PDB file of C-alpha atoms in Angstrom:
ATOM      1  CA  HIS A   6     -25.637  -5.295  41.697  1.00 58.00           C
ATOM      2  CA  LYS A   7     -27.852  -7.388  39.454  1.00 62.00           C
ATOM      3  CA  ALA A   8     -26.700  -9.111  36.332  1.00 65.00           C
ATOM      4  CA  GLY A   9     -27.576  -7.196  33.211  1.00 66.00           C
ATOM      5  CA  GLU A  10     -27.902  -3.863  35.224  1.00 75.00           C
ATOM      6  CA  PRO A  11     -25.485  -0.775  34.351  1.00 77.00           C
ATOM      7  CA  GLU A  12     -22.482  -0.489  36.948  1.00 85.00           C
ATOM      8  CA  PHE A  13     -20.479   2.620  37.443  1.00 89.00           C
ATOM      9  CA  TYR A  14     -16.792   1.688  37.729  1.00 90.00           C
ATOM     10  CA  GLY A  15     -15.192   5.037  38.199  1.00 89.00           C
ATOM     11  CA  THR A  16     -13.720   7.827  35.600  1.00 90.00           C
ATOM     12  CA  THR A  17     -10.664   7.854  33.382  1.00 91.00           C
ATOM     13  CA  THR A  18      -8.806  10.356  31.364  1.00 92.00           C
ATOM     14  CA  ILE A  19      -7.852  10.179  27.418  1.00 92.00           C
ATOM     15  CA  GLY A  20      -4.147  10.342  27.380  1.00 94.00           C
ATOM     16  CA  GLU A  21      -1.672  12.176  24.651  1.00 94.00           C
ATOM     17  CA  LYS A  22      -2.270   9.158  22.138  1.00 95.00           C
ATOM     18  CA  GLY A  23      -6.000   8.858  22.753  1.00 94.00           C
ATOM     19  CA  GLN A  24      -5.679   5.940  25.220  1.00 93.00           C
ATOM     20  CA  VAL A  25      -8.109   5.273  27.504  1.00 92.00           C
ATOM     21  CA  VAL A  26      -7.395   3.028  30.891  1.00 92.00           C
ATOM     22  CA  ILE A  27     -10.092   0.919  32.073  1.00 93.00           C
ATOM     23  CA  PRO A  28     -10.549   1.081  35.852  1.00 93.00           C
ATOM     24  CA  ILE A  29      -9.421  -2.262  37.405  1.00 94.00           C
ATOM     25  CA  GLU A  30     -12.907  -2.985  38.951  1.00 92.00           C
ATOM     26  CA  ALA A  31     -14.237  -3.084  35.546  1.00 91.00           C
ATOM     27  CA  ARG A  32     -11.599  -5.191  34.081  1.00 92.00           C
ATOM     28  CA  LYS A  33     -12.164  -7.807  36.560  1.00 92.00           C
ATOM     29  CA  SER A  34     -15.779  -7.709  36.725  1.00 89.00           C
ATOM     30  CA  MET A  35     -15.882  -8.360  32.964  1.00 87.00           C
ATOM     31  CA  LYS A  36     -12.813 -10.595  32.961  1.00 90.00           C
ATOM     32  CA  VAL A  37     -10.732  -8.583  30.474  1.00 91.00           C
ATOM     33  CA  LYS A  38      -7.440  -9.798  30.077  1.00 90.00           C
ATOM     34  CA  ARG A  39      -4.350  -7.845  28.643  1.00 90.00           C
ATOM     35  CA  GLY A  40      -4.320  -7.950  24.912  1.00 89.00           C
ATOM     36  CA  GLU A  41      -7.775  -9.035  24.622  1.00 88.00           C
ATOM     37  CA  LYS A  42      -9.542  -7.224  21.602  1.00 87.00           C
ATOM     38  CA  LEU A  43     -12.301  -5.100  22.689  1.00 89.00           C
ATOM     39  CA  LEU A  44     -15.085  -3.409  20.138  1.00 86.00           C
ATOM     40  CA  VAL A  45     -15.734   0.517  20.413  1.00 89.00           C
ATOM     41  CA  PHE A  46     -19.089   1.554  19.202  1.00 88.00           C
ATOM     42  CA  GLY A  47     -20.678   5.119  19.315  1.00 92.00           C
ATOM     43  CA  MET A  48     -24.249   5.751  20.436  1.00 87.00           C
ATOM     44  CA  GLY A  49     -25.115   9.125  19.370  1.00 87.00           C
ATOM     45  CA  ALA A  50     -22.709  12.099  19.550  1.00 87.00           C
ATOM     46  CA  ASP A  51     -21.556  11.819  22.940  1.00 90.00           C
ATOM     47  CA  MET A  52     -21.338   8.093  24.116  1.00 89.00           C
ATOM     48  CA  LEU A  53     -19.222   5.192  23.553  1.00 89.00           C
ATOM     49  CA  ILE A  54     -19.703   1.556  24.320  1.00 86.00           C
ATOM     50  CA  ILE A  55     -16.915  -0.946  24.944  1.00 87.00           C
ATOM     51  CA  SER A  56     -17.384  -4.529  24.443  1.00 84.00           C
ATOM     52  CA  LYS A  57     -15.679  -8.090  24.448  1.00 85.00           C
ATOM     53  CA  LEU A  58     -15.655  -9.354  21.185  1.00 80.00           C
ATOM     54  CA  SER A  59     -17.271 -12.405  22.518  1.00 75.00           C
ATOM     55  CA  ASN A  60     -20.270 -10.465  23.753  1.00 73.00           C
ATOM     56  CA  LEU A  61     -21.051  -9.106  20.058  1.00 75.00           C
ATOM     57  CA  GLU A  62     -23.797 -11.557  19.517  1.00 74.00           C
ATOM     58  CA  GLN A  63     -25.592 -10.474  22.824  1.00 77.00           C
ATOM     59  CA  PHE A  64     -25.161  -6.637  22.029  1.00 73.00           C
ATOM     60  CA  ALA A  65     -26.374  -7.295  18.554  1.00 78.00           C
ATOM     61  CA  SER A  66     -29.610  -8.948  19.877  1.00 80.00           C
ATOM     62  CA  LEU A  67     -30.070  -6.062  22.249  1.00 81.00           C
ATOM     63  CA  LEU A  68     -29.805  -3.661  19.400  1.00 81.00           C
ATOM     64  CA  SER A  69     -32.469  -5.443  17.328  1.00 82.00           C
ATOM     65  CA  LYS A  70     -34.955  -5.400  19.956  1.00 80.00           C
ATOM     66  CA  ARG A  71     -34.564  -1.787  20.459  1.00 83.00           C
ATOM     67  CA  LEU A  72     -34.780  -1.242  16.556  1.00 84.00           C
ATOM     68  CA  ALA A  73     -37.895  -3.247  16.522  1.00 80.00           C
ATOM     69  CA  SER A  74     -39.424  -1.210  19.411  1.00 82.00           C
ATOM     70  CA  LEU A  75     -38.591   2.031  17.500  1.00 81.00           C
ATOM     71  CA  ARG A  76     -40.009   0.748  14.172  1.00 83.00           C
ATOM     72  CA  GLU A  77     -43.179  -0.016  16.363  1.00 83.00           C
ATOM     73  CA  ILE A  78     -43.326   3.684  17.841  1.00 83.00           C
ATOM     74  CA  ILE A  79     -42.518   5.126  14.216  1.00 84.00           C
ATOM     75  CA  LYS A  80     -45.437   3.154  12.636  1.00 85.00           C
ATOM     76  CA  LYS A  81     -48.109   4.002  15.182  1.00 85.00           C
ATOM     77  CA  THR A  82     -47.083   7.816  15.128  1.00 83.00           C
ATOM     78  CA  SER A  83     -47.117   7.973  11.339  1.00 77.00           C
ATOM     79  CA  SER A  84     -50.676   6.458  11.054  1.00 65.00           C
TER      80      SER A  84
END
């Protein structure tokens, strides 16, 4: 797949203690190591995003760009 495009890695099940196992293909692809801290964000009512702490700046930039686009749409529709 092309860099930056979404990739489907399979399914996982939430365990008794609320733990989620990240599929091995995803861990290898993202180079996630045991004990590494990950950030968990909620998107809407039913979407979670898990990101490596090192990717926070890139993620924040993406959110910022989306916010700017939404503000422009709102501005145009409220005129």
